[in-house]
């Protein structure tokens, strides 16, 4: 059974991490993933998770990004579909899944899944809003099944009525909870690597640096944390080299006197280990479809902070999750983070995470069964 996955990239977190988590826990004798990526940095430089996918038998296809040449993108994707003999298309491209589902229908792929991963997105331009509305019509016409990482993401991409449809399902962004269980020796090793003292309060941020993740606000919040608790350190895990405004972040930290209290790790394959070094996890996103990293942080036993009415409520599965209003001042964020985290002793939350439906060993079997049932039905 062959499944063609289409994703912007497989570089560390986000959709790439979701696909890797699910495929790692499937039976590779029964299901095979091939993956198309069209993210410009991934196409140029490769992807962090590529070797892991290849070791499990996946083919990785790099195509010309839509933003560079749409017609060439369509030609290359069409060739892959025409020659691949795929049973299922699973597109993770938001509104653009309409295009790939249309191509999938043309080349005889009977099951075509459109998967929503985002919600609360503010489309800045009239032109973008217009073509997104057209693409959403195409989704309803060419997709046979509709997935979303949360109900909010489903409503955003497919409309409010989708929740009532039999061909819609919420697919949790599940994780391997055991890999995040707190380990004091790992904490000590990672802190030594980053030069963080045992007594220093360490704040963690995990995510690619770009508009959605709001890194400028993260630094502003950390600035306020330092004013209240000077012995603090910020660890930013994720791709920063491709962020056009990275120099501005560094300048802000220098001007406010805390540049020596930040560690930029870049992309890491050992995020579960790195999280052991944190004392709190903070990600003040502007929008999220789900935010798997909030579940990961809670699985690591961390006090976890995200933006209210932006991060879906589905991530609220332990008492560790805190939502703070986006309109709250940065010093209020800082105060709440410190008050909840400074004297907190970490606990094992694996059972709570599993009870909320985020244990990957369980959810991967469900997805594989869905693929099998669809293939038999066709």
Coordinates of N, CA and C in Angstrom, one line a residue, residues 45-225:
X45 N 18.7 22.9 0.5 CA 19.7 22.4 1.5 C 19.5 21.1 2.1
X46 N 18.4 20.4 1.7 CA 18.1 19.1 2.3 C 17.3 19.4 3.6
X47 N 16.9 18.3 4.2 CA 16.0 18.3 5.3 C 16.5 17.5 6.5
X48 N 16.3 18.0 7.7 CA 16.8 17.4 8.9 C 16.4 16.0 9.1
X49 N 15.1 15.7 8.7 CA 14.6 14.3 9.0 C 14.7 13.4 7.7
X50 N 15.4 13.9 6.7 CA 15.4 13.1 5.5 C 16.0 11.7 5.6
X51 N 17.1 11.6 6.3 CA 17.8 10.4 6.5 C 16.9 9.4 7.3
X52 N 16.2 9.8 8.3 CA 15.3 9.0 9.0 C 14.2 8.4 8.1
X53 N 13.7 9.2 7.3 CA 12.6 8.7 6.4 C 13.2 7.7 5.4
X54 N 14.4 8.0 4.8 CA 15.0 7.1 3.8 C 15.4 5.8 4.4
X55 N 15.8 5.7 5.7 CA 16.1 4.5 6.3 C 14.9 3.6 6.5
X56 N 13.7 4.2 6.5 CA 12.5 3.4 6.6 C 11.9 3.1 5.2
X57 N 12.7 3.4 4.2 CA 12.2 3.0 2.8 C 11.5 4.1 2.1
X58 N 11.4 5.3 2.6 CA 10.6 6.4 1.9 C 11.5 7.0 0.7
X59 N 10.8 7.3 -0.3 CA 11.4 8.2 -1.4 C 11.1 9.6 -1.1
X60 N 12.1 10.5 -1.2 CA 11.9 11.9 -1.0 C 12.0 12.6 -2.3
X61 N 11.0 13.3 -2.8 CA 11.0 14.0 -4.0 C 11.0 15.5 -3.8
X62 N 12.1 16.2 -4.3 CA 12.1 17.6 -4.2 C 11.6 18.2 -5.5
X63 N 10.6 19.1 -5.4 CA 10.0 19.7 -6.6 C 10.2 21.2 -6.6
X64 N 10.1 21.8 -7.7 CA 10.3 23.3 -7.8 C 9.2 23.9 -6.9
X65 N 9.5 24.8 -6.0 CA 8.5 25.4 -5.1 C 7.5 26.2 -6.0
X66 N 6.2 26.1 -5.5 CA 5.1 26.9 -6.2 C 5.5 28.3 -6.3
X67 N 6.1 28.9 -5.2 CA 6.4 30.3 -5.2 C 7.4 30.7 -6.3
X68 N 8.2 29.7 -6.8 CA 9.2 30.0 -7.9 C 8.6 29.9 -9.2
X69 N 7.9 28.7 -9.4 CA 7.3 28.4 -10.8 C 6.2 27.4 -10.6
X70 N 5.0 27.9 -10.6 CA 3.8 27.0 -10.3 C 3.6 26.0 -11.4
X71 N 3.8 26.4 -12.7 CA 3.6 25.4 -13.8 C 4.6 24.3 -13.7
X72 N 5.8 24.6 -13.4 CA 6.9 23.6 -13.3 C 6.6 22.7 -12.0
X73 N 6.1 23.2 -11.0 CA 5.7 22.5 -9.8 C 4.6 21.4 -10.2
X74 N 3.6 21.9 -10.9 CA 2.5 21.0 -11.3 C 3.0 19.9 -12.2
X75 N 3.9 20.3 -13.2 CA 4.5 19.3 -14.1 C 5.2 18.2 -13.3
X76 N 6.1 18.6 -12.4 CA 6.9 17.6 -11.6 C 6.0 16.7 -10.7
X77 N 5.0 17.3 -10.0 CA 4.1 16.6 -9.2 C 3.3 15.6 -10.0
X78 N 2.9 16.0 -11.2 CA 2.1 15.2 -12.1 C 2.9 13.9 -12.5
X79 N 4.2 14.1 -12.8 CA 5.0 13.0 -13.2 C 5.1 12.0 -12.1
X80 N 5.3 12.5 -10.8 CA 5.4 11.6 -9.7 C 4.1 10.8 -9.5
X81 N 3.0 11.5 -9.6 CA 1.7 10.8 -9.4 C 1.4 9.8 -10.5
X82 N 1.8 10.2 -11.8 CA 1.5 9.3 -12.9 C 2.3 8.0 -12.9
X83 N 3.5 8.1 -12.3 CA 4.4 6.9 -12.4 C 4.4 6.2 -11.0
X84 N 3.8 6.7 -10.0 CA 4.0 6.1 -8.7 C 3.1 5.0 -8.3
X85 N 1.9 4.8 -8.9 CA 1.0 3.8 -8.6 C 0.5 3.9 -7.1
X86 N 0.1 5.1 -6.7 CA -0.3 5.3 -5.3 C -1.7 5.0 -5.0
X87 N -1.9 4.4 -3.9 CA -3.3 4.1 -3.4 C -3.9 5.3 -2.7
X88 N -3.1 6.1 -2.1 CA -3.7 7.2 -1.3 C -2.8 8.4 -1.5
X89 N -3.4 9.6 -1.6 CA -2.8 10.9 -1.6 C -3.1 11.5 -0.2
X90 N -2.1 12.0 0.5 CA -2.3 12.6 1.8 C -1.6 14.0 1.7
X91 N -2.4 15.0 1.4 CA -1.8 16.4 1.2 C -1.9 17.2 2.4
X92 N -0.8 17.8 2.8 CA -0.7 18.6 4.0 C -0.4 20.1 3.7
X93 N -1.0 20.6 2.6 CA -0.6 21.8 2.0 C -1.7 22.9 2.2
X94 N -2.5 22.8 3.2 CA -3.6 23.7 3.5 C -4.5 24.0 2.3
X95 N -4.7 25.2 1.9 CA -5.6 25.5 0.7 C -5.1 24.9 -0.5
X96 N -3.7 24.8 -0.7 CA -3.1 24.3 -1.9 C -3.4 22.8 -2.1
X97 N -3.9 22.1 -1.0 CA -4.2 20.7 -1.2 C -5.3 20.5 -2.3
X98 N -6.1 21.6 -2.5 CA -7.1 21.5 -3.6 C -6.4 21.2 -5.0
X99 N -5.3 21.8 -5.2 CA -4.6 21.6 -6.5 C -4.1 20.2 -6.6
X100 N -3.5 19.7 -5.5 CA -2.9 18.3 -5.5 C -4.0 17.2 -5.5
X101 N -5.1 17.5 -4.8 CA -6.2 16.6 -4.9 C -6.8 16.5 -6.3
X102 N -6.8 17.6 -7.0 CA -7.3 17.6 -8.4 C -6.3 16.8 -9.3
X103 N -5.0 17.0 -9.1 CA -4.1 16.2 -9.8 C -4.2 14.7 -9.5
X104 N -4.4 14.5 -8.2 CA -4.5 13.1 -7.8 C -5.7 12.4 -8.4
X105 N -6.8 13.1 -8.5 CA -8.0 12.5 -9.2 C -7.7 12.3 -10.7
X106 N -7.0 13.2 -11.3 CA -6.6 13.0 -12.7 C -5.8 11.8 -13.0
X107 N -4.9 11.5 -12.0 CA -4.0 10.3 -12.2 C -4.4 9.1 -11.4
X108 N -5.7 9.0 -11.1 CA -6.3 7.8 -10.6 C -6.1 7.4 -9.2
X109 N -5.7 8.4 -8.4 CA -5.6 8.1 -6.9 C -7.0 8.3 -6.3
X110 N -7.6 7.2 -5.9 CA -9.0 7.2 -5.5 C -9.2 7.9 -4.1
X111 N -8.3 7.7 -3.2 CA -8.5 8.3 -1.9 C -7.5 9.5 -1.8
X112 N -8.1 10.7 -1.6 CA -7.4 11.9 -1.6 C -7.7 12.7 -0.3
X113 N -6.7 12.7 0.6 CA -6.9 13.3 1.9 C -6.4 14.8 1.9
X114 N -7.2 15.7 2.3 CA -6.7 17.1 2.6 C -6.6 17.2 4.1
X115 N -5.4 17.6 4.5 CA -5.2 17.6 6.0 C -4.9 19.1 6.4
X116 N -5.7 19.6 7.3 CA -5.5 21.0 7.8 C -4.6 21.0 9.1
X117 N -3.6 21.8 9.0 CA -2.6 21.9 10.1 C -2.6 23.3 10.8
X118 N -3.4 24.3 10.3 CA -3.3 25.7 10.8 C -4.7 26.2 11.1
X119 N -4.8 27.2 12.0 CA -6.0 27.9 12.3 C -5.6 29.3 12.7
X120 N -6.6 30.2 12.7 CA -6.4 31.6 13.1 C -5.4 32.3 12.3
X121 N -5.3 32.0 11.0 CA -4.3 32.6 10.2 C -4.9 33.9 9.7
X122 N -4.1 35.0 9.8 CA -4.5 36.3 9.3 C -3.9 36.5 7.9
X123 N -4.7 36.4 6.9 CA -4.2 36.6 5.5 C -4.0 38.1 5.3
X124 N -2.8 38.6 5.1 CA -2.6 40.0 5.0 C -3.1 40.7 3.8
X125 N -3.2 40.0 2.7 CA -3.5 40.7 1.4 C -4.8 40.2 0.9
X126 N -5.5 41.2 0.2 CA -6.8 40.9 -0.5 C -6.6 39.8 -1.5
X127 N -5.5 39.8 -2.3 CA -5.3 38.8 -3.3 C -5.2 37.5 -2.7
X128 N -4.4 37.3 -1.6 CA -4.3 36.0 -1.0 C -5.6 35.5 -0.5
X129 N -6.4 36.4 0.1 CA -7.7 36.0 0.6 C -8.6 35.5 -0.5
X130 N -8.5 36.1 -1.7 CA -9.3 35.7 -2.8 C -8.9 34.4 -3.4
X131 N -7.6 34.1 -3.6 CA -7.3 32.8 -4.2 C -7.4 31.7 -3.1
X132 N -7.3 32.0 -1.8 CA -7.6 31.0 -0.8 C -9.0 30.6 -0.9
X133 N -9.9 31.6 -1.1 CA -11.4 31.2 -1.1 C -11.7 30.3 -2.3
X134 N -11.0 30.6 -3.4 CA -11.2 29.8 -4.6 C -10.7 28.4 -4.3
X135 N -9.5 28.3 -3.7 CA -8.9 27.0 -3.5 C -9.8 26.2 -2.5
X136 N -10.4 26.8 -1.5 CA -11.2 26.1 -0.6 C -12.4 25.5 -1.3
X137 N -12.9 26.1 -2.3 CA -14.0 25.5 -3.1 C -13.5 24.2 -3.8
X138 N -12.2 24.3 -4.3 CA -11.6 23.1 -4.9 C -11.4 22.0 -3.9
X139 N -11.1 22.3 -2.7 CA -11.0 21.3 -1.7 C -12.2 20.4 -1.5
X140 N -13.4 21.1 -1.5 CA -14.6 20.3 -1.3 C -14.9 19.5 -2.5
X141 N -14.4 19.9 -3.7 CA -14.7 19.2 -4.9 C -13.8 18.0 -5.2
X142 N -12.5 18.1 -4.8 CA -11.6 17.1 -5.2 C -11.0 16.2 -4.1
X143 N -11.2 16.6 -2.9 CA -10.7 15.8 -1.8 C -11.9 14.8 -1.4
X144 N -11.5 13.6 -1.1 CA -12.5 12.6 -0.7 C -12.6 12.5 0.8
X145 N -11.5 12.9 1.5 CA -11.5 12.8 3.0 C -10.8 14.0 3.5
X146 N -11.3 14.4 4.8 CA -10.8 15.6 5.4 C -10.2 15.3 6.8
X147 N -9.0 15.7 7.0 CA -8.3 15.5 8.3 C -8.0 16.9 8.8
X148 N -7.9 17.0 10.1 CA -7.4 18.2 10.8 C -6.8 17.9 12.1
X149 N -5.8 18.7 12.5 CA -5.1 18.4 13.7 C -5.9 18.9 14.9
X150 N -6.9 19.7 14.7 CA -7.8 20.1 15.7 C -9.1 20.5 15.1
X151 N -10.2 20.7 15.9 CA -11.5 21.1 15.4 C -11.4 22.5 14.8
X152 N -10.6 23.4 15.5 CA -10.4 24.7 15.0 C -9.8 24.8 13.6
X153 N -8.8 23.9 13.4 CA -8.1 23.8 12.1 C -9.1 23.3 11.0
X154 N -9.9 22.4 11.4 CA -10.9 21.9 10.5 C -11.9 22.9 10.0
X155 N -12.4 23.7 11.0 CA -13.3 24.8 10.7 C -12.7 25.8 9.8
X156 N -11.4 26.2 10.1 CA -10.7 27.2 9.4 C -10.6 26.9 7.9
X157 N -10.2 25.6 7.6 CA -9.9 25.3 6.2 C -11.1 24.8 5.5
X158 N -12.0 24.0 6.2 CA -13.1 23.4 5.5 C -14.4 24.0 5.8
X159 N -14.6 24.9 6.7 CA -15.9 25.5 7.1 C -16.5 24.8 8.3
X160 N -17.4 25.5 8.9 CA -18.0 25.0 10.2 C -18.8 23.7 10.0
X161 N -19.4 23.4 8.8 CA -20.2 22.2 8.7 C -19.4 21.0 8.5
X162 N -18.1 21.1 8.4 CA -17.2 19.9 8.2 C -17.3 19.0 9.4
X163 N -17.5 19.5 10.6 CA -17.5 18.7 11.8 C -18.6 17.7 11.8
X164 N -19.6 18.0 11.0 CA -20.8 17.1 10.9 C -20.6 16.0 9.9
X165 N -19.6 16.1 9.0 CA -19.4 15.2 7.9 C -18.8 13.8 8.3
X166 N -19.2 12.7 7.7 CA -18.7 11.4 8.1 C -17.3 11.2 7.5
X167 N -16.9 12.0 6.5 CA -15.6 11.9 6.0 C -14.6 12.9 6.6
X168 N -14.9 13.4 7.8 CA -14.0 14.3 8.5 C -13.5 13.6 9.8
X169 N -12.3 13.7 10.1 CA -11.8 13.3 11.4 C -10.6 14.1 11.9
X170 N -10.6 14.3 13.2 CA -9.5 14.9 13.8 C -8.4 13.9 14.1
X171 N -7.2 14.2 13.5 CA -6.1 13.3 13.7 C -5.1 13.9 14.6
X172 N -5.0 13.4 15.9 CA -4.2 14.1 16.9 C -2.7 14.1 16.4
X173 N -2.0 15.2 16.7 CA -0.6 15.3 16.5 C 0.1 14.5 17.7
X174 N 0.1 13.2 17.6 CA 0.6 12.4 18.7 C 2.1 12.3 18.7
X175 N 2.6 11.9 19.9 CA 4.1 11.8 20.1 C 4.4 10.5 20.9
X176 N 5.7 10.2 20.9 CA 6.2 9.1 21.7 C 6.4 9.7 23.1
X177 N 5.5 9.5 24.0 CA 5.5 10.2 25.3 C 6.8 9.7 26.1
X178 N 7.1 8.4 25.9 CA 8.3 7.9 26.7 C 9.6 8.6 26.4
X179 N 9.7 9.1 25.2 CA 11.0 9.7 24.8 C 11.2 11.1 25.5
X180 N 10.0 11.7 26.0 CA 10.1 13.0 26.7 C 10.1 12.9 28.2
X181 N 10.1 11.7 28.8 CA 10.0 11.6 30.2 C 11.3 12.2 30.8
X182 N 11.1 12.9 31.9 CA 12.1 13.7 32.6 C 13.3 12.8 33.0
X183 N 14.5 13.2 32.7 CA 15.7 12.5 33.0 C 16.8 13.5 33.5
X184 N 17.0 13.5 34.9 CA 18.0 14.4 35.4 C 19.4 14.4 34.8
X185 N 19.9 13.2 34.5 CA 21.2 13.1 33.9 C 21.3 13.7 32.5
X186 N 20.2 13.6 31.7 CA 20.1 14.2 30.4 C 20.0 15.7 30.6
X187 N 19.3 16.2 31.6 CA 19.2 17.6 31.9 C 20.6 18.2 32.1
X188 N 21.4 17.5 33.0 CA 22.7 18.0 33.3 C 23.6 18.0 32.1
X189 N 23.5 17.0 31.3 CA 24.4 16.9 30.1 C 24.1 18.0 29.1
X190 N 22.8 18.3 28.8 CA 22.5 19.3 27.9 C 22.8 20.7 28.5
X191 N 22.6 20.9 29.7 CA 22.9 22.2 30.3 C 24.4 22.5 30.3
X192 N 25.2 21.4 30.5 CA 26.6 21.6 30.4 C 27.0 22.0 28.9
X193 N 26.4 21.3 28.0 CA 26.6 21.7 26.6 C 26.4 23.1 26.3
X194 N 25.3 23.7 26.8 CA 24.9 25.1 26.6 C 25.5 26.1 27.5
X195 N 26.3 25.6 28.5 CA 26.9 26.4 29.5 C 25.9 27.1 30.5
X196 N 24.8 26.3 30.8 CA 23.8 26.8 31.8 C 24.0 26.2 33.1
X197 N 24.1 27.1 34.2 CA 24.4 26.6 35.5 C 23.1 25.9 36.0
X198 N 23.3 25.0 37.0 CA 22.2 24.2 37.6 C 21.1 25.1 38.1
X199 N 21.5 26.2 38.7 CA 20.6 27.1 39.4 C 19.9 28.1 38.5
X200 N 20.4 28.2 37.3 CA 19.8 29.2 36.4 C 18.4 28.8 35.9
X201 N 17.5 29.8 35.8 CA 16.2 29.5 35.3 C 16.2 29.5 33.7
X202 N 15.9 28.4 33.1 CA 16.1 28.2 31.7 C 14.7 28.2 31.0
X203 N 14.5 29.1 30.1 CA 13.3 29.2 29.3 C 13.5 28.6 27.9
X204 N 12.6 27.8 27.4 CA 12.8 27.1 26.1 C 11.8 27.6 25.1
X205 N 12.3 27.8 23.9 CA 11.4 28.1 22.7 C 11.8 27.2 21.6
X206 N 10.8 26.4 21.1 CA 11.1 25.4 20.1 C 10.2 25.7 18.9
X207 N 10.9 26.0 17.7 CA 10.1 26.3 16.5 C 11.0 27.1 15.5
X208 N 10.6 27.0 14.3 CA 11.4 27.7 13.2 C 11.1 29.2 13.4
X209 N 12.1 30.0 13.3 CA 12.0 31.4 13.5 C 11.3 32.1 12.3
X210 N 10.0 32.4 12.4 CA 9.4 33.1 11.4 C 8.1 33.7 12.0
X211 N 7.3 34.4 11.1 CA 6.2 35.3 11.6 C 5.3 34.5 12.5
X212 N 4.8 33.3 12.1 CA 3.9 32.6 12.9 C 4.3 32.4 14.4
X213 N 5.5 32.1 14.6 CA 6.0 31.7 15.9 C 6.3 33.0 16.8
X214 N 6.3 34.2 16.2 CA 6.4 35.4 16.9 C 7.7 35.5 17.8
X215 N 8.9 35.3 17.2 CA 10.1 35.3 18.0 C 10.5 36.6 18.6
X216 N 10.0 37.7 17.9 CA 10.3 39.1 18.5 C 9.6 39.2 19.8
X217 N 8.4 38.7 19.9 CA 7.7 38.8 21.2 C 8.4 37.9 22.3
X218 N 8.9 36.8 21.8 CA 9.5 35.9 22.8 C 10.7 36.6 23.4
X219 N 11.5 37.3 22.6 CA 12.6 38.0 23.2 C 12.2 39.2 24.1
X220 N 11.1 39.8 23.7 CA 10.5 40.9 24.6 C 10.1 40.4 25.9
X221 N 9.4 39.2 25.9 CA 8.9 38.6 27.1 C 10.2 38.2 28.0
X222 N 11.2 37.6 27.3 CA 12.4 37.2 28.1 C 13.1 38.4 28.7
X223 N 13.1 39.5 28.0 CA 13.6 40.7 28.5 C 13.0 41.1 29.9
X224 N 11.7 40.9 29.9 CA 10.9 41.2 31.2 C 11.2 40.1 32.2
X225 N 11.4 38.9 31.8 CA 11.8 37.8 32.8 C 13.1 38.2 33.4

